[in-house]
Amino acid sequence: MTLTGKRILLIIGGGIAAYKALDLIRRLRERGASVRPVLTAAGKQFVTPLSVASLAGMPVHEDLFSLTEEEEMGHIELSRAADLVVVAPATADLMAKAAHGLANDLASTLLLATDKKVLMAPAMNVRMWLHPATARNVAQLQADGVLFAGPADGEMACGEFGPGRMVEPLDIVAAIEKAVAGSTTIPLTGYGPLAGRKIVITSGPTHEPIDPVRYIANRSSGKQGHAIAQAAARAGAQVVLISGPVSIADPAGVQTRHVETARDMLAAVEASLPADIFIGTAAVADWRVENAGSQKMKKSLSGGPVLQFAENPDILAHVAGQAVQRPKLVVGFAAETQNVIAYAQDKLARKKCDLIIANDVSPETGVMGGSKNEVHLVSKSGVESWPLLDKEEVARRLVATLADLLKKGGAA
Ligand code: C5P
């Protein structure tokens, strides 16, 4: 029994997924753990204290100010007399309270008072999960050391589709086993349509030095590539993100490697292969300065500096042309200011990709550095145009499309 003698304090939040907490209790006890259950007021709307207590074989704790409970076991003691605190389902509300240190009911007080590791299994509507407020709270909780199992992607009880489903009880058990074994890195991954797949993504610009203090760059922010990395991790993939210099944060649950030049980026990509999918989102500089100075160029240089350029390696074409370890899907981006589709079709053939995501980056579109993107998926089988969407939504749809393609065997 993998959890023999382990004491789990299980906080059941209010959501339709609360019924799965009943099965979770059974699974934990089968493995030798004891489960002390806490039910929030909202949780009580979905499962009864009687069924929770019967399965746990322990009384349910519900109130912050219960005299009998306080006599038997105060909330401070309750929060510490466990090996692990598990919140399943973790609702948007509970996560927000925990992220901000609120303590106005028993569950939130226990989360603030505990000195033990906390594992959360989020469950909420897809819009709530994708809301920037929830994303901020998740980032804060992760920074505070809270571990997450899920959420998974899929159809939800409310009829919508996307991330927000609570992962299955056995997946939570697996995460609990890892957490009690001392793992501090249970990322938001391991479930969903890309579970078991590895994805390598490039993102951001490259910097090509002119001398030790100057460089050539472009306006890529890395927002789209980072959003794809995040969406892929949430869909269960193992993600390696190779990022040029950007000012945005590394996505959660993603292994991020930072590089500067195109040649560094290529080396990092090669070191990260093999993979199931490669996505070249980076705006890689086509040229590097061949006569870059090893010392800072002086203003007094007569006639100003004369830069000589050498062509950079094409990372995307290089990956697509691999004889041995070519990923099953190689996806490129085509940022253009005119003839968007025609240029993308040319790139698809020339670079031997499976899919090119074409977008118009004319200054008036605001795509470069902005938060929205309007893309066209160009493959051998045709062109599919998506409306103007947030880059996060483009990322989520792209990840879903790629997961479908992989399931069908590869080519677009
Ligand atoms: O030819 P172009 O630069 O427009 O192609 C864009 C696509 O090729 C992007 O997916 C980009 O990441 C990739 N690329 C690359 N290495 C280069 C140039 C572009 O991987 N040196």
PDB file of N, CA, C and O in Angstrom, residues 84-130:
ATOM      1  N   LEU A  84      -0.266  15.873   4.406  1.00  0.00           N
ATOM      2  CA  LEU A  84      -0.488  16.643   3.182  1.00  0.00           C
ATOM      3  C   LEU A  84      -1.902  17.213   3.223  1.00  0.00           C
ATOM      4  O   LEU A  84      -2.833  16.540   3.671  1.00  0.00           O
ATOM      5  N   VAL A  85      -2.050  18.452   2.765  1.00  0.00           N
ATOM      6  CA  VAL A  85      -3.388  19.041   2.640  1.00  0.00           C
ATOM      7  C   VAL A  85      -3.766  18.974   1.150  1.00  0.00           C
ATOM      8  O   VAL A  85      -3.012  19.431   0.298  1.00  0.00           O
ATOM      9  N   VAL A  86      -4.921  18.383   0.875  1.00  0.00           N
ATOM     10  CA  VAL A  86      -5.375  18.250  -0.514  1.00  0.00           C
ATOM     11  C   VAL A  86      -6.676  19.020  -0.674  1.00  0.00           C
ATOM     12  O   VAL A  86      -7.577  18.892   0.170  1.00  0.00           O
ATOM     13  N   VAL A  87      -6.768  19.831  -1.714  1.00  0.00           N
ATOM     14  CA  VAL A  87      -8.011  20.552  -1.983  1.00  0.00           C
ATOM     15  C   VAL A  87      -8.588  19.999  -3.290  1.00  0.00           C
ATOM     16  O   VAL A  87      -7.994  20.156  -4.355  1.00  0.00           O
ATOM     17  N   ALA A  88      -9.712  19.310  -3.207  1.00  0.00           N
ATOM     18  CA  ALA A  88     -10.300  18.691  -4.396  1.00  0.00           C
ATOM     19  C   ALA A  88     -11.815  18.599  -4.223  1.00  0.00           C
ATOM     20  O   ALA A  88     -12.250  17.869  -3.341  1.00  0.00           O
ATOM     21  N   PRO A  89     -12.594  19.279  -5.024  1.00  0.00           N
ATOM     22  CA  PRO A  89     -12.167  20.213  -6.052  1.00  0.00           C
ATOM     23  C   PRO A  89     -11.710  21.549  -5.446  1.00  0.00           C
ATOM     24  O   PRO A  89     -12.281  22.010  -4.456  1.00  0.00           O
ATOM     25  N   ALA A  90     -10.673  22.131  -6.071  1.00  0.00           N
ATOM     26  CA  ALA A  90     -10.251  23.475  -5.692  1.00  0.00           C
ATOM     27  C   ALA A  90     -11.001  24.443  -6.597  1.00  0.00           C
ATOM     28  O   ALA A  90     -10.788  24.465  -7.809  1.00  0.00           O
ATOM     29  N   THR A  91     -11.918  25.190  -6.018  1.00  0.00           N
ATOM     30  CA  THR A  91     -12.720  26.119  -6.819  1.00  0.00           C
ATOM     31  C   THR A  91     -11.947  27.420  -7.034  1.00  0.00           C
ATOM     32  O   THR A  91     -10.957  27.699  -6.338  1.00  0.00           O
ATOM     33  N   ALA A  92     -12.424  28.219  -7.996  1.00  0.00           N
ATOM     34  CA  ALA A  92     -11.794  29.522  -8.254  1.00  0.00           C
ATOM     35  C   ALA A  92     -11.815  30.359  -6.976  1.00  0.00           C
ATOM     36  O   ALA A  92     -10.844  31.045  -6.646  1.00  0.00           O
ATOM     37  N   ASP A  93     -12.916  30.256  -6.235  1.00  0.00           N
ATOM     38  CA  ASP A  93     -13.073  31.048  -5.013  1.00  0.00           C
ATOM     39  C   ASP A  93     -12.073  30.627  -3.928  1.00  0.00           C
ATOM     40  O   ASP A  93     -11.397  31.460  -3.335  1.00  0.00           O
ATOM     41  N   LEU A  94     -11.941  29.320  -3.737  1.00  0.00           N
ATOM     42  CA  LEU A  94     -10.995  28.829  -2.720  1.00  0.00           C
ATOM     43  C   LEU A  94      -9.564  29.209  -3.091  1.00  0.00           C
ATOM     44  O   LEU A  94      -8.761  29.592  -2.243  1.00  0.00           O
ATOM     45  N   MET A  95      -9.253  29.095  -4.391  1.00  0.00           N
ATOM     46  CA  MET A  95      -7.901  29.430  -4.841  1.00  0.00           C
ATOM     47  C   MET A  95      -7.634  30.923  -4.659  1.00  0.00           C
ATOM     48  O   MET A  95      -6.537  31.328  -4.270  1.00  0.00           O
ATOM     49  N   ALA A  96      -8.647  31.739  -4.950  1.00  0.00           N
ATOM     50  CA  ALA A  96      -8.472  33.193  -4.788  1.00  0.00           C
ATOM     51  C   ALA A  96      -8.231  33.523  -3.321  1.00  0.00           C
ATOM     52  O   ALA A  96      -7.351  34.314  -2.975  1.00  0.00           O
ATOM     53  N   LYS A  97      -9.013  32.902  -2.440  1.00  0.00           N
ATOM     54  CA  LYS A  97      -8.830  33.154  -1.002  1.00  0.00           C
ATOM     55  C   LYS A  97      -7.422  32.744  -0.575  1.00  0.00           C
ATOM     56  O   LYS A  97      -6.731  33.490   0.130  1.00  0.00           O
ATOM     57  N   ALA A  98      -7.013  31.538  -0.988  1.00  0.00           N
ATOM     58  CA  ALA A  98      -5.699  31.038  -0.567  1.00  0.00           C
ATOM     59  C   ALA A  98      -4.581  31.920  -1.124  1.00  0.00           C
ATOM     60  O   ALA A  98      -3.595  32.178  -0.450  1.00  0.00           O
ATOM     61  N   ALA A  99      -4.765  32.387  -2.364  1.00  0.00           N
ATOM     62  CA  ALA A  99      -3.710  33.209  -2.990  1.00  0.00           C
ATOM     63  C   ALA A  99      -3.543  34.533  -2.241  1.00  0.00           C
ATOM     64  O   ALA A  99      -2.462  35.100  -2.206  1.00  0.00           O
ATOM     65  N   HIS A 100      -4.639  35.013  -1.656  1.00  0.00           N
ATOM     66  CA  HIS A 100      -4.593  36.320  -0.989  1.00  0.00           C
ATOM     67  C   HIS A 100      -4.511  36.207   0.531  1.00  0.00           C
ATOM     68  O   HIS A 100      -4.519  37.224   1.226  1.00  0.00           O
ATOM     69  N   GLY A 101      -4.474  34.990   1.039  1.00  0.00           N
ATOM     70  CA  GLY A 101      -4.340  34.818   2.486  1.00  0.00           C
ATOM     71  C   GLY A 101      -5.601  35.148   3.264  1.00  0.00           C
ATOM     72  O   GLY A 101      -5.529  35.500   4.442  1.00  0.00           O
ATOM     73  N   LEU A 102      -6.755  35.043   2.615  1.00  0.00           N
ATOM     74  CA  LEU A 102      -8.002  35.284   3.358  1.00  0.00           C
ATOM     75  C   LEU A 102      -8.300  34.076   4.254  1.00  0.00           C
ATOM     76  O   LEU A 102      -7.920  32.954   3.938  1.00  0.00           O
ATOM     77  N   ALA A 103      -8.978  34.336   5.352  1.00  0.00           N
ATOM     78  CA  ALA A 103      -9.272  33.246   6.293  1.00  0.00           C
ATOM     79  C   ALA A 103     -10.621  33.514   6.927  1.00  0.00           C
ATOM     80  O   ALA A 103     -10.706  33.827   8.109  1.00  0.00           O
ATOM     81  N   ASN A 104     -11.692  33.400   6.126  1.00  0.00           N
ATOM     82  CA  ASN A 104     -13.011  33.724   6.666  1.00  0.00           C
ATOM     83  C   ASN A 104     -13.933  32.519   6.764  1.00  0.00           C
ATOM     84  O   ASN A 104     -15.123  32.648   6.977  1.00  0.00           O
ATOM     85  N   ASP A 105     -13.383  31.331   6.573  1.00  0.00           N
ATOM     86  CA  ASP A 105     -14.145  30.115   6.859  1.00  0.00           C
ATOM     87  C   ASP A 105     -13.129  29.033   7.213  1.00  0.00           C
ATOM     88  O   ASP A 105     -11.911  29.290   7.200  1.00  0.00           O
ATOM     89  N   LEU A 106     -13.613  27.836   7.512  1.00  0.00           N
ATOM     90  CA  LEU A 106     -12.690  26.819   8.007  1.00  0.00           C
ATOM     91  C   LEU A 106     -11.646  26.447   6.942  1.00  0.00           C
ATOM     92  O   LEU A 106     -10.446  26.403   7.226  1.00  0.00           O
ATOM     93  N   ALA A 107     -12.114  26.232   5.688  1.00  0.00           N
ATOM     94  CA  ALA A 107     -11.179  25.771   4.644  1.00  0.00           C
ATOM     95  C   ALA A 107     -10.065  26.786   4.425  1.00  0.00           C
ATOM     96  O   ALA A 107      -8.875  26.436   4.415  1.00  0.00           O
ATOM     97  N   SER A 108     -10.426  28.068   4.251  1.00  0.00           N
ATOM     98  CA  SER A 108      -9.394  29.073   3.966  1.00  0.00           C
ATOM     99  C   SER A 108      -8.489  29.288   5.180  1.00  0.00           C
ATOM    100  O   SER A 108      -7.282  29.508   5.038  1.00  0.00           O
ATOM    101  N   THR A 109      -9.064  29.166   6.385  1.00  0.00           N
ATOM    102  CA  THR A 109      -8.239  29.314   7.591  1.00  0.00           C
ATOM    103  C   THR A 109      -7.215  28.179   7.689  1.00  0.00           C
ATOM    104  O   THR A 109      -6.052  28.400   8.016  1.00  0.00           O
ATOM    105  N   LEU A 110      -7.658  26.960   7.354  1.00  0.00           N
ATOM    106  CA  LEU A 110      -6.734  25.819   7.401  1.00  0.00           C
ATOM    107  C   LEU A 110      -5.598  26.017   6.395  1.00  0.00           C
ATOM    108  O   LEU A 110      -4.441  25.723   6.687  1.00  0.00           O
ATOM    109  N   LEU A 111      -5.945  26.534   5.223  1.00  0.00           N
ATOM    110  CA  LEU A 111      -4.920  26.734   4.182  1.00  0.00           C
ATOM    111  C   LEU A 111      -3.908  27.795   4.603  1.00  0.00           C
ATOM    112  O   LEU A 111      -2.739  27.741   4.226  1.00  0.00           O
ATOM    113  N   LEU A 112      -4.376  28.769   5.395  1.00  0.00           N
ATOM    114  CA  LEU A 112      -3.460  29.810   5.864  1.00  0.00           C
ATOM    115  C   LEU A 112      -2.638  29.321   7.063  1.00  0.00           C
ATOM    116  O   LEU A 112      -1.472  29.694   7.226  1.00  0.00           O
ATOM    117  N   ALA A 113      -3.248  28.462   7.867  1.00  0.00           N
ATOM    118  CA  ALA A 113      -2.595  28.054   9.124  1.00  0.00           C
ATOM    119  C   ALA A 113      -1.650  26.867   8.949  1.00  0.00           C
ATOM    120  O   ALA A 113      -0.807  26.630   9.808  1.00  0.00           O
ATOM    121  N   THR A 114      -1.787  26.154   7.846  1.00  0.00           N
ATOM    122  CA  THR A 114      -1.023  24.910   7.749  1.00  0.00           C
ATOM    123  C   THR A 114       0.469  25.149   7.529  1.00  0.00           C
ATOM    124  O   THR A 114       0.866  26.146   6.916  1.00  0.00           O
ATOM    125  N   ASP A 115       1.260  24.218   8.032  1.00  0.00           N
ATOM    126  CA  ASP A 115       2.689  24.251   7.742  1.00  0.00           C
ATOM    127  C   ASP A 115       3.060  23.063   6.859  1.00  0.00           C
ATOM    128  O   ASP A 115       4.212  22.702   6.741  1.00  0.00           O
ATOM    129  N   LYS A 116       2.046  22.450   6.269  1.00  0.00           N
ATOM    130  CA  LYS A 116       2.266  21.273   5.429  1.00  0.00           C
ATOM    131  C   LYS A 116       2.118  21.638   3.952  1.00  0.00           C
ATOM    132  O   LYS A 116       1.594  22.699   3.608  1.00  0.00           O
ATOM    133  N   LYS A 117       2.589  20.724   3.116  1.00  0.00           N
ATOM    134  CA  LYS A 117       2.444  20.945   1.677  1.00  0.00           C
ATOM    135  C   LYS A 117       0.962  20.914   1.300  1.00  0.00           C
ATOM    136  O   LYS A 117       0.174  20.176   1.903  1.00  0.00           O
ATOM    137  N   VAL A 118       0.611  21.713   0.309  1.00  0.00           N
ATOM    138  CA  VAL A 118      -0.777  21.763  -0.157  1.00  0.00           C
ATOM    139  C   VAL A 118      -0.809  21.357  -1.631  1.00  0.00           C
ATOM    140  O   VAL A 118       0.002  21.827  -2.430  1.00  0.00           O
ATOM    141  N   LEU A 119      -1.731  20.455  -1.957  1.00  0.00           N
ATOM    142  CA  LEU A 119      -1.918  20.034  -3.352  1.00  0.00           C
ATOM    143  C   LEU A 119      -3.343  20.390  -3.760  1.00  0.00           C
ATOM    144  O   LEU A 119      -4.298  20.017  -3.069  1.00  0.00           O
ATOM    145  N   MET A 120      -3.486  21.113  -4.858  1.00  0.00           N
ATOM    146  CA  MET A 120      -4.829  21.509  -5.301  1.00  0.00           C
ATOM    147  C   MET A 120      -5.185  20.829  -6.622  1.00  0.00           C
ATOM    148  O   MET A 120      -4.354  20.753  -7.526  1.00  0.00           O
ATOM    149  N   ALA A 121      -6.428  20.380  -6.726  1.00  0.00           N
ATOM    150  CA  ALA A 121      -6.943  19.828  -7.978  1.00  0.00           C
ATOM    151  C   ALA A 121      -8.063  20.762  -8.451  1.00  0.00           C
ATOM    152  O   ALA A 121      -9.213  20.615  -8.031  1.00  0.00           O
ATOM    153  N   PRO A 122      -7.716  21.754  -9.291  1.00  0.00           N
ATOM    154  CA  PRO A 122      -8.715  22.754  -9.667  1.00  0.00           C
ATOM    155  C   PRO A 122      -9.872  22.167 -10.472  1.00  0.00           C
ATOM    156  O   PRO A 122      -9.686  21.206 -11.220  1.00  0.00           O
ATOM    157  N   ALA A 123     -11.033  22.768 -10.312  1.00  0.00           N
ATOM    158  CA  ALA A 123     -12.207  22.390 -11.101  1.00  0.00           C
ATOM    159  C   ALA A 123     -13.081  23.622 -11.244  1.00  0.00           C
ATOM    160  O   ALA A 123     -13.508  24.205 -10.244  1.00  0.00           O
ATOM    161  N   MET A 124     -13.268  24.041 -12.468  1.00  0.00           N
ATOM    162  CA  MET A 124     -14.149  25.194 -12.693  1.00  0.00           C
ATOM    163  C   MET A 124     -14.478  25.304 -14.173  1.00  0.00           C
ATOM    164  O   MET A 124     -13.892  24.597 -14.999  1.00  0.00           O
ATOM    165  N   ASN A 125     -15.367  26.189 -14.482  1.00  0.00           N
ATOM    166  CA  ASN A 125     -15.724  26.460 -15.864  1.00  0.00           C
ATOM    167  C   ASN A 125     -14.496  26.978 -16.614  1.00  0.00           C
ATOM    168  O   ASN A 125     -13.651  27.665 -16.041  1.00  0.00           O
ATOM    169  N   VAL A 126     -14.422  26.647 -17.905  1.00  0.00           N
ATOM    170  CA  VAL A 126     -13.242  26.996 -18.695  1.00  0.00           C
ATOM    171  C   VAL A 126     -12.940  28.502 -18.683  1.00  0.00           C
ATOM    172  O   VAL A 126     -11.801  28.932 -18.590  1.00  0.00           O
ATOM    173  N   ARG A 127     -14.011  29.318 -18.769  1.00  0.00           N
ATOM    174  CA  ARG A 127     -13.801  30.785 -18.772  1.00  0.00           C
ATOM    175  C   ARG A 127     -13.218  31.233 -17.430  1.00  0.00           C
ATOM    176  O   ARG A 127     -12.374  32.122 -17.364  1.00  0.00           O
ATOM    177  N   MET A 128     -13.681  30.611 -16.362  1.00  0.00           N
ATOM    178  CA  MET A 128     -13.170  30.974 -15.033  1.00  0.00           C
ATOM    179  C   MET A 128     -11.702  30.585 -14.917  1.00  0.00           C
ATOM    180  O   MET A 128     -10.883  31.318 -14.379  1.00  0.00           O
ATOM    181  N   TRP A 129     -11.358  29.390 -15.448  1.00  0.00           N
ATOM    182  CA  TRP A 129      -9.963  28.949 -15.376  1.00  0.00           C
ATOM    183  C   TRP A 129      -9.066  29.867 -16.208  1.00  0.00           C
ATOM    184  O   TRP A 129      -7.954  30.199 -15.813  1.00  0.00           O
ATOM    185  N   LEU A 130      -9.575  30.287 -17.387  1.00  0.00           N
ATOM    186  CA  LEU A 130      -8.735  31.095 -18.274  1.00  0.00           C
ATOM    187  C   LEU A 130      -8.736  32.577 -17.898  1.00  0.00           C
ATOM    188  O   LEU A 130      -7.970  33.355 -18.444  1.00  0.00           O
TER     189      LEU A 130
END
